[in-house]
XYZ file of C-alpha atoms in Angstrom:
122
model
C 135.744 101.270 104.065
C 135.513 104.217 101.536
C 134.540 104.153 98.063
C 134.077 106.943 95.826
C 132.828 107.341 92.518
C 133.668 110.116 89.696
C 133.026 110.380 85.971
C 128.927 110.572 85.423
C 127.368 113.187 83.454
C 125.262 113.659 81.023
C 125.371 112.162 77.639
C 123.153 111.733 74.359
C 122.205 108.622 72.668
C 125.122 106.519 71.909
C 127.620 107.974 73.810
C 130.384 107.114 75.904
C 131.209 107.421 79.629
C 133.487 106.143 81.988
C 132.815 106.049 85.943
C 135.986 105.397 87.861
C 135.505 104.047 91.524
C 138.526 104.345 94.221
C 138.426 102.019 97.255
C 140.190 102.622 100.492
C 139.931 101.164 104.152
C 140.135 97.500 103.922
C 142.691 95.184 103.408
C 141.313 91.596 102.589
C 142.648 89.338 99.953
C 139.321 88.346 99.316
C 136.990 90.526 97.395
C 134.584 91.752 94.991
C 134.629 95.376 93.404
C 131.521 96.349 91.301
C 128.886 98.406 89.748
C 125.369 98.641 90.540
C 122.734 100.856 89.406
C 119.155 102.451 90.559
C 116.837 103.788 88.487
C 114.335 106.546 90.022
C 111.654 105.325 92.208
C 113.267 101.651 91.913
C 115.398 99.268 93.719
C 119.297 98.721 92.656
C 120.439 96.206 90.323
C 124.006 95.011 89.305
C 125.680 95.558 86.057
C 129.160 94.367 86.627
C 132.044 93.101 88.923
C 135.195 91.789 89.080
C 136.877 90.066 92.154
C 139.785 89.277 93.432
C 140.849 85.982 91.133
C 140.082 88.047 88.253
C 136.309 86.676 87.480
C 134.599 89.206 85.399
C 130.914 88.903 85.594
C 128.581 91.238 83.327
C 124.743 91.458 83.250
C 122.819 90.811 80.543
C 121.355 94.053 79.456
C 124.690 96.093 79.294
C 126.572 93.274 77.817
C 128.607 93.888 75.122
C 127.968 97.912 76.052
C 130.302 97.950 79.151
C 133.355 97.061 80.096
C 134.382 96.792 83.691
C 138.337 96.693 84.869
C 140.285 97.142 87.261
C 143.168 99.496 87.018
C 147.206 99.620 88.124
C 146.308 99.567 91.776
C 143.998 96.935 93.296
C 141.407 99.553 94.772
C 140.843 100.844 91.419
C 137.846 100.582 89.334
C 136.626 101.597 86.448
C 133.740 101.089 84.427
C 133.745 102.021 80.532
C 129.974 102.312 79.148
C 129.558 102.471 75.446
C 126.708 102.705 72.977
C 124.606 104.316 76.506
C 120.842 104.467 75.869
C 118.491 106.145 77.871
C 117.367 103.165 79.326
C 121.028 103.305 81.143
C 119.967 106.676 83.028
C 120.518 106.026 86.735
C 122.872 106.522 89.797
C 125.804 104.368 89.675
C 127.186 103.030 92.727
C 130.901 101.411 93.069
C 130.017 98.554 95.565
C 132.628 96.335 97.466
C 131.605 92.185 98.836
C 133.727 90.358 100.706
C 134.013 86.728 100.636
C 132.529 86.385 97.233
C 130.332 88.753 94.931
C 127.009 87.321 96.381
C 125.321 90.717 97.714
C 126.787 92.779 95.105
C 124.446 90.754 92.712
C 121.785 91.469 94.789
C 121.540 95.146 93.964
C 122.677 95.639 97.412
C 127.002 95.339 97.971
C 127.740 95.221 101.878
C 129.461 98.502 101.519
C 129.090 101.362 98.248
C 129.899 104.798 97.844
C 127.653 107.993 97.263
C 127.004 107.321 93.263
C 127.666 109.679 90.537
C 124.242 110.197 88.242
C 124.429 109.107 84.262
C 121.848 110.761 81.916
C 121.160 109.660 78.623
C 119.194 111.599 76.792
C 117.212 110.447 73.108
């Protein structure tokens, strides 16, 4: 399984980005496709996901702020983060589950990709 991340950078206060995620390597029917995130010095947490029946879960603290889809091709991801605060500075990882979304949500997917950084400066 390969995943790989693009689109993080460096934005101010309020800004936009959009990470895009591409998945290769596995063919299940059953998945999960994700975000998560890791702030220096601390563990990862998860900000979004979307599996294979088209469940969309989002967590609390980016909600209404990002949007997660998937795009014309099922090993496409994308993640579109608006209104980013500096709080939102981290690595973001594109993680893939199988079988459910269960260690994505754990900060921890059974397989991610390299991360692309997002800086938000105040």
């Amino acid at each position: 399984v390969r995943l790989e991340e693009s689109g993080g950078g460096s934005v101010q206060n309020g800004g936009s980005l959009r990470l895009s995620c591409s998945a290769s390597g596995y063919t299940y029917n059953t998945y999960c496709l994700g975000w998560v995130r890791r702030f220096p010095g601390k563990n990862r947490e998860a900000v979004a996901s979307v599996d294979s029946d088209q469940s969309v879960r989002v967590a609390d603290s980016v909600k209404g702020r990002f949007t997660i889809s998937k795009g014309s091709t099922w090993n496409t991801l994308y993640l579109q983060m608006d209104n980013l605060k500096p709080e939102d500075s981290a690595t973001y990882y594109c993680g893939l589950d199988f079988q459910g979304c269960r260690s994505l949500w754990t900060g921890v997917p059974l397989n991610s990709g390299q991360g692309t950084r997002v800086t938000v400066s105040s």
